[in-house]
Structure formats: structure tokens, C-alpha cells
Short mmCIF file of C-alpha atoms in Angstrom, two decimals:
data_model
loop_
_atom_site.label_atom_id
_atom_site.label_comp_id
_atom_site.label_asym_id
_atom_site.label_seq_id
_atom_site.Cartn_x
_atom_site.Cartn_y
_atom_site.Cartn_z
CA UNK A 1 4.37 -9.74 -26.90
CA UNK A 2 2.52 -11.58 -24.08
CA UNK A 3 -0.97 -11.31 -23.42
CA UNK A 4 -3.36 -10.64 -20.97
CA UNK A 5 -5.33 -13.45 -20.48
CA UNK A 6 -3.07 -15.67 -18.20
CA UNK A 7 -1.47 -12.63 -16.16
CA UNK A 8 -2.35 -12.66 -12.56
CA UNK A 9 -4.13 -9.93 -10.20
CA UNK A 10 -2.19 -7.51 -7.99
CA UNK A 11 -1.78 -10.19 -6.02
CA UNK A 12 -1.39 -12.94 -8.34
CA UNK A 13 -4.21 -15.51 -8.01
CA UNK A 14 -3.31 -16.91 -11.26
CA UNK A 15 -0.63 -19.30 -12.94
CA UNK A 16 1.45 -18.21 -15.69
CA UNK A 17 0.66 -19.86 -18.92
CA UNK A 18 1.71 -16.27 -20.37
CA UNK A 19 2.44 -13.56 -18.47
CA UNK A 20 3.55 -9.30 -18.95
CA UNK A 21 6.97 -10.09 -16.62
CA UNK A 22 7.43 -6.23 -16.14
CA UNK A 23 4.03 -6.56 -14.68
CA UNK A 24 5.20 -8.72 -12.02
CA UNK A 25 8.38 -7.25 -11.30
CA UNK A 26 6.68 -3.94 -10.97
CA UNK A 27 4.64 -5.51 -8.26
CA UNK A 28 7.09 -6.96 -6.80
CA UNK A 29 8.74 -4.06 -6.56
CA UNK A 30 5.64 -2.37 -4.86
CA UNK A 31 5.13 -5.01 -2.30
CA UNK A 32 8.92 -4.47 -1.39
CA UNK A 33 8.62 -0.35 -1.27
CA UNK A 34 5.33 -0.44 0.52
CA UNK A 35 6.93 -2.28 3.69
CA UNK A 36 9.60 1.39 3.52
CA UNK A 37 6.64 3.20 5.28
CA UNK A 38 4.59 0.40 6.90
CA UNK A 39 7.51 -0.60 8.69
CA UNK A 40 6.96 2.55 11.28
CA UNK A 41 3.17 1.63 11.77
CA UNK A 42 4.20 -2.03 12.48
CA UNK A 43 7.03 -0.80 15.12
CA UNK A 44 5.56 2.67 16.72
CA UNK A 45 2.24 3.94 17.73
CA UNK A 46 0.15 5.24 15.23
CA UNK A 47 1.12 8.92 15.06
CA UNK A 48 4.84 8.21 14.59
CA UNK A 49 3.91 7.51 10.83
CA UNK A 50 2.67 11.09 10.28
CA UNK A 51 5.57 12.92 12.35
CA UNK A 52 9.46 12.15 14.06
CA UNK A 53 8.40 13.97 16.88
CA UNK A 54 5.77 11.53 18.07
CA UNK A 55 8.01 8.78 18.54
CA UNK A 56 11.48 7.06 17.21
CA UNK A 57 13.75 9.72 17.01
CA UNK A 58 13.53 13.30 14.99
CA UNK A 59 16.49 14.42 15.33
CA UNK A 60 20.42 13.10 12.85
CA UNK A 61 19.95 9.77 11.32
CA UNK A 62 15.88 9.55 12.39
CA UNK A 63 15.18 12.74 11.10
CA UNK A 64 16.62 12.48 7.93
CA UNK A 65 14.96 8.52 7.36
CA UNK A 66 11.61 10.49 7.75
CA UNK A 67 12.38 13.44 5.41
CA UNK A 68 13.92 10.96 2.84
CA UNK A 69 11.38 8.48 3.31
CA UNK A 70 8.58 11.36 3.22
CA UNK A 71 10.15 12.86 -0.59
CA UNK A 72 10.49 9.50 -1.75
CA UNK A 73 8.38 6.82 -0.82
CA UNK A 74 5.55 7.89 1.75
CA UNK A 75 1.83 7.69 -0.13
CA UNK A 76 4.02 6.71 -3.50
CA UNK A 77 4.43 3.25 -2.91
CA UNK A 78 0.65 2.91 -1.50
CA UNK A 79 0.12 4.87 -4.78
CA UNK A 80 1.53 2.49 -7.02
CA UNK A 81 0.02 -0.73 -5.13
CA UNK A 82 -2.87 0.75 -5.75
CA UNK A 83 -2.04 1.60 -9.36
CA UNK A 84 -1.26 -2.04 -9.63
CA UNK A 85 -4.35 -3.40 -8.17
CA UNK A 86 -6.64 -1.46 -10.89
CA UNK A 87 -4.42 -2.74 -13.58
CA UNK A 88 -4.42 -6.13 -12.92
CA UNK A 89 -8.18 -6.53 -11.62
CA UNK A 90 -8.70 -5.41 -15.34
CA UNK A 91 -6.52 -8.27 -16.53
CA UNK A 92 -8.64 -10.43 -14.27
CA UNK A 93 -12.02 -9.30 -15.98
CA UNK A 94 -10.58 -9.90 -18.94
CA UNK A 95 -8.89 -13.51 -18.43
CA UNK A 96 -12.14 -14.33 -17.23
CA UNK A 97 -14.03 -13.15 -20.38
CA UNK A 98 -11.47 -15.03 -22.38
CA UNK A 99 -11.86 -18.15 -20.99
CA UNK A 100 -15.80 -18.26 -21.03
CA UNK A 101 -16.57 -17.43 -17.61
CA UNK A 102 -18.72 -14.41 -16.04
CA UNK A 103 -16.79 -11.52 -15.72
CA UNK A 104 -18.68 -10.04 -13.26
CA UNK A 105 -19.31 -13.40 -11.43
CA UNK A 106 -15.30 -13.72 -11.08
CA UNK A 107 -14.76 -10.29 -10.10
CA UNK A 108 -17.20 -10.47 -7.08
CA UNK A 109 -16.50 -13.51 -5.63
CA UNK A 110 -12.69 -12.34 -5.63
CA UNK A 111 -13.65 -8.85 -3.88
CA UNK A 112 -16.34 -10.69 -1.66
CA UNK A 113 -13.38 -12.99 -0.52
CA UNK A 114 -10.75 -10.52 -0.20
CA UNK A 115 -12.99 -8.29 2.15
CA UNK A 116 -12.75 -11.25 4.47
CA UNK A 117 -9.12 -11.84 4.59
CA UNK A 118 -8.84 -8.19 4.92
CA UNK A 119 -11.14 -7.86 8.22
CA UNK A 120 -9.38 -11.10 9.67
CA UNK A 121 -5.90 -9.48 8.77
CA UNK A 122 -7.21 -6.46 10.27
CA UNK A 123 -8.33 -8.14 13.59
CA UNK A 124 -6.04 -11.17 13.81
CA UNK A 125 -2.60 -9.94 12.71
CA UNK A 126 -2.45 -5.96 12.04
CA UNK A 127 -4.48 -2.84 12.18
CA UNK A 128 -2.76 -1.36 8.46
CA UNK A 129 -4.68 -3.41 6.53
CA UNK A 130 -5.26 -2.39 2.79
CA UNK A 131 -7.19 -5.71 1.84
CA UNK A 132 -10.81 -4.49 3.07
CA UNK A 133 -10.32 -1.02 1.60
CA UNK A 134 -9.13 -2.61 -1.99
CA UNK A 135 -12.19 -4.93 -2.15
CA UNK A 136 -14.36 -2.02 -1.29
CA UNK A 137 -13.09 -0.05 -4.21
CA UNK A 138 -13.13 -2.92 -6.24
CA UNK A 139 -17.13 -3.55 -5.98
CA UNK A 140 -17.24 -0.03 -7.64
CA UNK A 141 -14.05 -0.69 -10.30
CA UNK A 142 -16.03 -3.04 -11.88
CA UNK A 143 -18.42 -0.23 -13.16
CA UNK A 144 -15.73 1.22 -14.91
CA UNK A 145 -13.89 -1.97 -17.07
CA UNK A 146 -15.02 -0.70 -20.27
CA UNK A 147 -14.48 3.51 -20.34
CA UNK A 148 -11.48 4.91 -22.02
CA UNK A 149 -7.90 5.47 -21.53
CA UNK A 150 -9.23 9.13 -21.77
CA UNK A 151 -12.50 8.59 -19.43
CA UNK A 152 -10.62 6.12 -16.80
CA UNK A 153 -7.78 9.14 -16.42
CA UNK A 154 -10.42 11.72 -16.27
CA UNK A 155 -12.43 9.58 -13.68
CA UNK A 156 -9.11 8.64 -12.04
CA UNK A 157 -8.17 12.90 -11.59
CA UNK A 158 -11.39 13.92 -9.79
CA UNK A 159 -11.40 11.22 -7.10
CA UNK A 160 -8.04 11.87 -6.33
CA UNK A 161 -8.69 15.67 -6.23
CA UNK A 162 -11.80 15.77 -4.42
CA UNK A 163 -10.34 13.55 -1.36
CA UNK A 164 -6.59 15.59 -1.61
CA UNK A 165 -9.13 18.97 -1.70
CA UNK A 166 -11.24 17.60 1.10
CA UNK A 167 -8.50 16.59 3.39
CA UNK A 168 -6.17 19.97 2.51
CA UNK A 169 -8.67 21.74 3.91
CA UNK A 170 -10.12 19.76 6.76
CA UNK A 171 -6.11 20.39 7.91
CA UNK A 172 -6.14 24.00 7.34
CA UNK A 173 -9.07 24.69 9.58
CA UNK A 174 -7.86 22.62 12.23
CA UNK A 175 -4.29 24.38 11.92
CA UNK A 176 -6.48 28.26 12.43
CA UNK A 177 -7.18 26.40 15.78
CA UNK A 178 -3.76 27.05 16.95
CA UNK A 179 -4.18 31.05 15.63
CA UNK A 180 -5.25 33.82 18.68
CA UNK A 181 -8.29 34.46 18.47
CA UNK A 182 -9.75 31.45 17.28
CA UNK A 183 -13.22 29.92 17.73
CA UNK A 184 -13.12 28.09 20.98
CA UNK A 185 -14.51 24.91 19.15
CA UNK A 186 -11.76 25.22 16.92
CA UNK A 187 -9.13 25.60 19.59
CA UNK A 188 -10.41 22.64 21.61
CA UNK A 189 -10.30 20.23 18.60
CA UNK A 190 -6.36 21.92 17.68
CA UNK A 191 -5.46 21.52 21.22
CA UNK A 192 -6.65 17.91 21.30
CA UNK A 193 -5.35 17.01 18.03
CA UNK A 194 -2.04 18.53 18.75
CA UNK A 195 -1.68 16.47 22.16
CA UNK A 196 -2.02 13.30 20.55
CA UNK A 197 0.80 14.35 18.16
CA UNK A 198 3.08 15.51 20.96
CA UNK A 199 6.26 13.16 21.60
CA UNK A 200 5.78 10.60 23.62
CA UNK A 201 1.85 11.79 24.08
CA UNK A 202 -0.77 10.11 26.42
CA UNK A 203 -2.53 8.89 23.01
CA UNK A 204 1.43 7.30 21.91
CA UNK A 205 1.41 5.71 25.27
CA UNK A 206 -1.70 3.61 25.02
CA UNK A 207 -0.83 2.32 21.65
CA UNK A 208 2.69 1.45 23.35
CA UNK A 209 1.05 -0.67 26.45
CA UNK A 210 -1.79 -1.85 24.39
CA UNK A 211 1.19 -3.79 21.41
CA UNK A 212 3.31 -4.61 23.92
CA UNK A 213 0.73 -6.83 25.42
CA UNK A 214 -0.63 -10.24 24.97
CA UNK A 215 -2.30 -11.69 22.14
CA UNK A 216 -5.88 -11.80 24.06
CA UNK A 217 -5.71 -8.65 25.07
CA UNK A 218 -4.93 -6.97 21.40
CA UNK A 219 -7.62 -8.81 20.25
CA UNK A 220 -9.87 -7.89 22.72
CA UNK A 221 -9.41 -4.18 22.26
CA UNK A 222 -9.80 -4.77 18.60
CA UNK A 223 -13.01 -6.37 18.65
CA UNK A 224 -14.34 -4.40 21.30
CA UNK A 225 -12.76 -0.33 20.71
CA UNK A 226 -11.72 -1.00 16.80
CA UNK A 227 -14.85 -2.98 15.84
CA UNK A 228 -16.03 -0.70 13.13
CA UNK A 229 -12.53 1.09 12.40
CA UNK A 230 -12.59 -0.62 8.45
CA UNK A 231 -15.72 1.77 7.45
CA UNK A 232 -14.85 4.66 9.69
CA UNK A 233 -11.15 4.85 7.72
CA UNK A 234 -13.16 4.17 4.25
CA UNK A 235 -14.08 8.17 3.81
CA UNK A 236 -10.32 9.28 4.34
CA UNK A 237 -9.29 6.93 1.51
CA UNK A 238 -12.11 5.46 -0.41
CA UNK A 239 -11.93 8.17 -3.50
CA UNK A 240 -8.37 8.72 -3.89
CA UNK A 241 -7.39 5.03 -3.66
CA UNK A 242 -10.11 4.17 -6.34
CA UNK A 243 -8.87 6.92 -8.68
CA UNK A 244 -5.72 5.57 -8.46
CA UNK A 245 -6.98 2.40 -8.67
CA UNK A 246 -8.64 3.72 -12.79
CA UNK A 247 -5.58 5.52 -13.04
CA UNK A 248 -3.65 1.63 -13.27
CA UNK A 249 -6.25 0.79 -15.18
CA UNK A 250 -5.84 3.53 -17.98
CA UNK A 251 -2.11 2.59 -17.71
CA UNK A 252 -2.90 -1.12 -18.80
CA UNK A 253 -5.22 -0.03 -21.87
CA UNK A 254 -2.39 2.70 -22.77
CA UNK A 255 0.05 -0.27 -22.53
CA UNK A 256 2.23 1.32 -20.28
CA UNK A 257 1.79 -1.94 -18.20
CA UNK A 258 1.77 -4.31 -20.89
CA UNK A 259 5.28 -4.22 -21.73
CA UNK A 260 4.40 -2.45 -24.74
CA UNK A 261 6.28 0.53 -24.87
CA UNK A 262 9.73 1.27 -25.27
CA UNK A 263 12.33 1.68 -23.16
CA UNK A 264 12.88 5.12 -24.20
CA UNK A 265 9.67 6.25 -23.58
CA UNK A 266 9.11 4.60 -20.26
CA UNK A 267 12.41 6.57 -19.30
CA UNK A 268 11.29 9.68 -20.38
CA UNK A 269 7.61 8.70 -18.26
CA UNK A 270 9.93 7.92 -15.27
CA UNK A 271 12.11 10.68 -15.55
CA UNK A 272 9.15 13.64 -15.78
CA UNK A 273 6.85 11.60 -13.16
CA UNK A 274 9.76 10.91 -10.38
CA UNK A 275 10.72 14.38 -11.01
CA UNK A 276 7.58 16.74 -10.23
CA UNK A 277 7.38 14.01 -7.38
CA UNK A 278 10.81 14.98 -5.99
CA UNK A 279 10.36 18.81 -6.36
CA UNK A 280 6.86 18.89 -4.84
CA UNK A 281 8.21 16.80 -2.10
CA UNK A 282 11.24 19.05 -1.35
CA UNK A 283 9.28 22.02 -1.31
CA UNK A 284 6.97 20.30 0.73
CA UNK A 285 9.87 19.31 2.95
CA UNK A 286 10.56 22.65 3.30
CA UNK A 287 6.88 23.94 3.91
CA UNK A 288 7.13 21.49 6.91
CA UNK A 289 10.07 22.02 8.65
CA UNK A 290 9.20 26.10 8.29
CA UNK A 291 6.33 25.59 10.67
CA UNK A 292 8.54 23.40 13.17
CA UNK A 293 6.54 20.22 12.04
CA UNK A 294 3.35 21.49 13.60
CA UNK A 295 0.82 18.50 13.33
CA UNK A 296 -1.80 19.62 11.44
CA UNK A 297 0.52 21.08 8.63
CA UNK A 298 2.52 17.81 8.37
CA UNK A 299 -0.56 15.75 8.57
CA UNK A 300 -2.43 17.71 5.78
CA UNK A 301 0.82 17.64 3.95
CA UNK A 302 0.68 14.03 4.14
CA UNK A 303 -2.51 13.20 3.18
CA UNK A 304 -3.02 16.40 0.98
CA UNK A 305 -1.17 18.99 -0.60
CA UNK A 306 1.22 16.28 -1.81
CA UNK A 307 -1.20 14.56 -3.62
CA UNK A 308 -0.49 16.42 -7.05
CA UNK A 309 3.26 15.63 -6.33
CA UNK A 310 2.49 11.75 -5.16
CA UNK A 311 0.81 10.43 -8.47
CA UNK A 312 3.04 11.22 -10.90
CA UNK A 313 5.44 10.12 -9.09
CA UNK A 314 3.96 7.15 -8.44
CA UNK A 315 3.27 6.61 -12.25
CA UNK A 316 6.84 7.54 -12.65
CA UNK A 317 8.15 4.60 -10.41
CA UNK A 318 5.54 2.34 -12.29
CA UNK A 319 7.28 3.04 -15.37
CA UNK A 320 10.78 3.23 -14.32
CA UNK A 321 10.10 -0.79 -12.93
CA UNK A 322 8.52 -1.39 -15.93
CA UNK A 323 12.10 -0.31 -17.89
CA UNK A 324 14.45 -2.02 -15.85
CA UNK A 325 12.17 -5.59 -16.08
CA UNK A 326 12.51 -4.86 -19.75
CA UNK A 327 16.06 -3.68 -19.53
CA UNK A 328 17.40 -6.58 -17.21
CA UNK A 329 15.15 -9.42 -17.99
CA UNK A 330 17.44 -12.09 -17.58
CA UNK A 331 18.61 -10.91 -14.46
CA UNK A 332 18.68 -12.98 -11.26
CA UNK A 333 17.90 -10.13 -9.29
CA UNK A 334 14.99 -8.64 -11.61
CA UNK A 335 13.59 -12.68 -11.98
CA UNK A 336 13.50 -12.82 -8.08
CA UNK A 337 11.57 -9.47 -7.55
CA UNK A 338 9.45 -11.03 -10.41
CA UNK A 339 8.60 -14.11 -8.51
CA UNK A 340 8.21 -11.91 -5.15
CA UNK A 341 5.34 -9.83 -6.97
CA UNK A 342 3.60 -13.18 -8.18
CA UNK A 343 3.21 -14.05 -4.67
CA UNK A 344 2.64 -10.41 -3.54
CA UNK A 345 -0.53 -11.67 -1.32
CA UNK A 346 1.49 -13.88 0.23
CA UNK A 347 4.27 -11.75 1.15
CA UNK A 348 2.18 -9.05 1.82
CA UNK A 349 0.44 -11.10 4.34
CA UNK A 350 3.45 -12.96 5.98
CA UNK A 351 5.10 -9.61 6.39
CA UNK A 352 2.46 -8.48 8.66
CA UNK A 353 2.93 -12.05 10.47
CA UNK A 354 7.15 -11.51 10.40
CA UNK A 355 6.54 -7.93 11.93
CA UNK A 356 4.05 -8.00 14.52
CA UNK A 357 5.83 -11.34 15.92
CA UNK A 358 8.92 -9.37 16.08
CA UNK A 359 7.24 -6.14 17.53
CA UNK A 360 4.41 -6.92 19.49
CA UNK A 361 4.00 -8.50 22.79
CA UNK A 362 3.11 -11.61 22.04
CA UNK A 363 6.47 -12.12 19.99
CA UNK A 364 9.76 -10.21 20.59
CA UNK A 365 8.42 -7.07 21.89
CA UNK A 366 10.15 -4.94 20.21
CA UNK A 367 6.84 -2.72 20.06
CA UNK A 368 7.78 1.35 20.24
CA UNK A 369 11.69 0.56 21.19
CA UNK A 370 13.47 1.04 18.32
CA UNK A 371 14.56 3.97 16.19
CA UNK A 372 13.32 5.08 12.99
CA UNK A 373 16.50 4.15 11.07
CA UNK A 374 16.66 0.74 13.09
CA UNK A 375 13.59 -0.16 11.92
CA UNK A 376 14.91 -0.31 8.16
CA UNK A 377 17.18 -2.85 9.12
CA UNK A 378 14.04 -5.22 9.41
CA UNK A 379 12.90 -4.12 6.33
CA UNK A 380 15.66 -5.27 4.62
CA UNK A 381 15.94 -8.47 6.30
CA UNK A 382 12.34 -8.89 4.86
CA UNK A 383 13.17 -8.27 1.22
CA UNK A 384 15.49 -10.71 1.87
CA UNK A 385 13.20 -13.00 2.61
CA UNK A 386 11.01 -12.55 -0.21
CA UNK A 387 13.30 -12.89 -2.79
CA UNK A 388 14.75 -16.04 -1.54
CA UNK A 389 11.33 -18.06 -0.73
CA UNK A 390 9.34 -16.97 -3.91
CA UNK A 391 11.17 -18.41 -6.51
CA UNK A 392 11.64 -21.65 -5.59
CA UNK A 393 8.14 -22.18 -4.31
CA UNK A 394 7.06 -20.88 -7.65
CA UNK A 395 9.37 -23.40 -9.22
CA UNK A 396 7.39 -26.07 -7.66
CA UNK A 397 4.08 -24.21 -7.09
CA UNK A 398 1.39 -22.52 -9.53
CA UNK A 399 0.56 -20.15 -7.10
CA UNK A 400 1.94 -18.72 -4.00
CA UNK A 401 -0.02 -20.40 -0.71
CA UNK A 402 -2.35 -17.24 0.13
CA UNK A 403 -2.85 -16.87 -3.64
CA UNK A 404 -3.97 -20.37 -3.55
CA UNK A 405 -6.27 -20.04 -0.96
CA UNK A 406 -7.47 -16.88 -2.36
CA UNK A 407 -8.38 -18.42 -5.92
CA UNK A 408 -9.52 -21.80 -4.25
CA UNK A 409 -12.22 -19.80 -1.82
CA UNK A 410 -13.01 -17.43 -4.61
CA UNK A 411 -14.32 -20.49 -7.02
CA UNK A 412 -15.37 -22.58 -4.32
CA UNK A 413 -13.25 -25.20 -5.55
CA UNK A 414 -10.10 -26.83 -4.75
CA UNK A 415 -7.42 -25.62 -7.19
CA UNK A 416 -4.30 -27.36 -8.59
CA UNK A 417 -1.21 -26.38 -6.68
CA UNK A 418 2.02 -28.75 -7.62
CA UNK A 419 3.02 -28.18 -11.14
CA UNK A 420 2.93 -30.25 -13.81
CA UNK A 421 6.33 -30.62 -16.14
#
């Protein structure tokens, strides 16, 4: 069994004198999956992510994408990045205890330093960053290290229940604005709400101009209209991505992510997780297209109701990538997604370089022009990518180059890069 000690963070800062390889797979998996729904944010205006209607196509092939896409990936790939971050920050804590160092001194400085690449990914390259919100959560995941697999789980549950509770109903009231007879307050904010949602809206128009423009002139509007945007999205996700974030690391104590259990009972994990995922989601699915996909319903279905559905089924993908590293170790395939979840921060990063060059105005300008199920085409080109460059750079390489970056800014010290044979 391999330890603990030498095994990277979610987005593998560190080399591999030992390392859990299901752990890395299972990243690299999740850096792969997460692109499935990023892809629409990186191509359409904003609201296209929540509904078809907005933009891209909602009717045959497009509508389908979305429902598939909605059942099977949306919020459960975010779910289990985030899943992944809390396990492996743990294994960071703990490398660093093992090796003499302050814990807490280690953990900062990595959270202080991914804040920053997260507000210059946000401002520079793309306006989906995760890395700000992570490091956020991370300042308070540090509290928590030493609790329970019982405590971390219990922890985990009421964050991600009081922000799925909080945003359910923030929905529903909005949806009684579109009842007769509602409060005119009510009605104005449904009416406005609803506009921005309709296809091809005002609100879907700006975001089309503004990405289809220069570099400068993105920028500008960032740093000018979007200045504060980091915090003002930090109450819509804060709790639920830290509970999932204790919910990883409960999985690493249980040794779920450890490579420690069986393949028989990481099936049986898989199999019960992916499928109260799949049934919520269906019915879900269903709940949706009942009301016509009216906004605030598919929005709060999104971001709420779904939630009890989305985290076992994101533990449920966790261990079903944990099975198949253990199952297919040897494999070419499984050793590439590997390598492409050692460098996750890296590929996480230059995906958000690949897309907006091909999308936005100061690239290809592809911005808002293609359909939903075009759009996967790029996605796979992507993974493609990925599993070609990682490997061999990691052949040569201790780290991938943001992870080296990452690690050298964190100790405020150049760090070794070429290998040593």
C-alpha cells in the first residue's frame, strides 16, 4: 500500500516518491469531466449554462446534450473536484507534518498563493474560475484536519444542506413571481429574471458583443463592471463547496481514496451513489421539462433540489475511478489519465487558455456561434490533448509547469524541476 506523505494536492504540487495512483487517475478523471459543463460557459453567454433556451440550440441533438449532460455530469463533476481538493489538501497537511515542516505554515502559503492565480485567471483569461473560491474554503479546511470520518461527514451534510435549502427556496419565491396575483416586488424581480433567461435575451447579447471583442476591452469591463464579482459569487457557493470539500476529506481517512478498499466494495459505492444520482436527475429532468423549462425552476433545480441527488453521485463517480485505476492499472489509457490528474493545475489552467483563444475575440471568435453538441467536439479535442502532453512531460519533469510555479511561489524558493535518474 502507498502512503500519504509524497502524494500530491488536487492539483499536484508535489513529486511522486510514493504516490495513491487511483488518486491521480481519479483526478484526472475530474479535470477531464469538469471541462463537459464548462465547455458551454467558455463558448455561450452566461445563462446558456443554466438553460437550452438561452442560447445554442434546445431543441434534437442540443436538447438532448443538455438533458444528458444535466443527469450526468452538471454540479457532479464540480462535486467531485471539489471532493478531490479536500482530500488531497489533507494529504498536503499531512506530507508536511511528515517531513518536519509547519503544517499550518504550508497550508497557508499554498491557499494565499492560489487566491492569486485564481483572481489573475479570473481577470486575465476566464470569468469560471474555481481557484479563488477553493483557496477561500481552504483558509477554513484547515480548522477541520483533525475531526472524524464521522464529524468531517456530519460537518460536510449541513453545509451542503443549508446552501441547497437556501438556494431551493430563494428559487421558489422568485418562481410565485410569475403566479397572478403576486406581490408587485416579486413580479418585477420574476419579470427581470425571466428576461435575462429568454433566448437570445438583451442580457445574452451583451455577453455575446462583450467576448467577441478585443483583449483590452474584456479586460477593461472586467476590472471596471466585474471588479468585485470573486466575493459577490462566494455566498452562492462558499458552504456547499466546503462541505464537499470535508466530505473528500472523510473519504481519505475512510480510505476510500487511499486505494484501500476493494474493488468490490468500491463497486457496490459506485453502483448505489451513481444510482440515486441518475434517478434524482431523471425525475428532476422530468420536473423541468413539466414547467416548459421556466427559469427559475431550472435554475433552482440546478443549484438546489438536485443537491441530495448530486453528492452521492459524485461520491459514486469518485469511487467508480477509484475501481477502474485499481482494476486497469497497467493500462496505457488509465496511466495517461493518471499523469493528466498530476498536472491537473496545469491543464486546468491551459484549458481556459485553449478555449477562450478559440472562442473569444481576441482568438478565433468562435464566441456564442456554435451549438451545444458542437461544442463537445472541442472538448474532446482537449482530452486529447491532455493525455498526450502529460506523460511525457512528467517523464522528464517532477512537476507539471503551473504546479511548479505553484510550489516554487508557495515556498518562496526555486524548486527542482528536471528529474534525476
Amino acid at each position: 500500500m502507498t502512503t500519504a506523505t509524497d502524494t500530491a494536492a488536487v492539483f499536484a504540487d508535489s513529486p511522486p516518491a510514493s504516490r495513491i495512483a487511483g488518486l491521480d487517475a481519479t483526478r484526472g478523471f475530474a479535470v477531464m469531466g469538469i471541462l463537459l459543463m464548462n465547455i458551454i460557459s467558455f463558448a455561450m453567454p452566461e445563462n446558456a449554462y443554466i438553460t437550452p433556451r438561452h442560447w445554442g440550440g434546445d431543441s434534437g441533438a442540443d436538447l438532448w446534450s443538455w438533458a444528458i449532460a444535466f443527469v450526468l455530469f452538471d454540479s457532479k463533476m464540480r462535486g467531485l473536484f471539489s471532493i478531490m481538493f479536500g482530500a488531497s489538501t489533507l494529504l498536503v497537511i499531512q506530507a508536511a507534518e511528515a517531513g518536519g515542516r509547519s503544517a499550518a505554515q504550508t497550508h497557508y502559503a499554498r491557499m494565499v498563493v492560489l487566491a492569486l492565480f485564481g483572481l489573475a485567471h479570473f481577470f486575465f483569461l476566464w470569468v469560471g474560475d474555481i481557484l479563488f473560491l477553493y483557496a477561500c474554503c481552504g483558509l477554513v479546511l484547515y480548522l477541520f484536519r483533525d475531526l472524524s470520518v464521522k464529524a468531517l461527514t456530519i460537518w460536510g451534510i449541513l453545509l451542503i444542506a443549508l446552501n441547497s435549502i437556501m438556494m431551493s427556496i430563494a428559487m421558489i419565491m422568485l418562481h410565485m413571481g410569475s403566479w397572478p396575483g403576486a406581490p408587485a416586488d416579486l413580479a418585477t424581480a420574476y419579470g427581470k429574471f425571466a428576461a435575462d433567461f429568454a433566448p437570445y435575451s438583451a442580457f445574452g447579447r451583451e455577453d455575446y458583443e462583450l467576448y467577441r471583442s478585443d483583449y483590452a476591452t474584456i479586460l477593461a469591463v472586467k476590472l471596471d463592471e466585474m471588479l468585485f464579482q470573486p466575493l459577490i459569487l462566494m455566498p452562492m457557493y462558499f458552504a456547499e463547496t466546503l462541505g464537499l470539500m470535508l466530505i473528500g476529506m472523510a473519504l481519505f481517512k475512510n480510505g476510500l481514496l487511499q486505494g484501500q478498499w476493494s474493488i468490490e466494495r468500491l463497486t457496490k459505492w459506485a453502483t448505489v451513489g451513481l444510482s440515486i444520482g441518475m434517478i434524482g436527475g431523471i425525475a428532476l429532468l422530468a420536473l423541468q421539462f413539466s414547467v416548459d423549462l421556466e427559469p427559475a425552476i431550472v435554475m433552482g433545480t440546478t443549484f438546489g433540489f438536485s443537491v441530495p441527488f448530486d453528492v452521492p453521485m459524485s461520491i459514486g463517480y469518485a469511487a467508480l475511478f477509484m475501481a477502474l485505476a485499481q482494476r486497469f492499472a497497467s493500462s496505457p489509457l488509465i496511466i495517461r489519465v493518471a499523469a493528466a490528474g498530476r498536472a491537473a493545475f496545469t491543464n486546468y489552467l491551459g484549458t481556459s487558455l485553449l478555449m477562450t483563444a478559440l472562442f473569444y475575440g481576441w482568438g478565433l471568435g468562435q464566441f456564442g456561434e456554435w451549438s451545444r453538441v458542437q461544442t463537445y467536439g472541442a472538448v474532446i479535442a482537449v482530452w486529447v490533448i491532455m493525455l498526450l502532453w502529460s506523460k511525457p512531460w512528467l517523464d522528464h519533469f517532477r512537476f507539471g509547469p503551473m504546479e511548479w510555479l505553484w510550489r516554487t511561489l508557495a515556498r518562496g524558493k526555486v524548486q527542482p524541476l528536471r528529474r534525476t535518474h
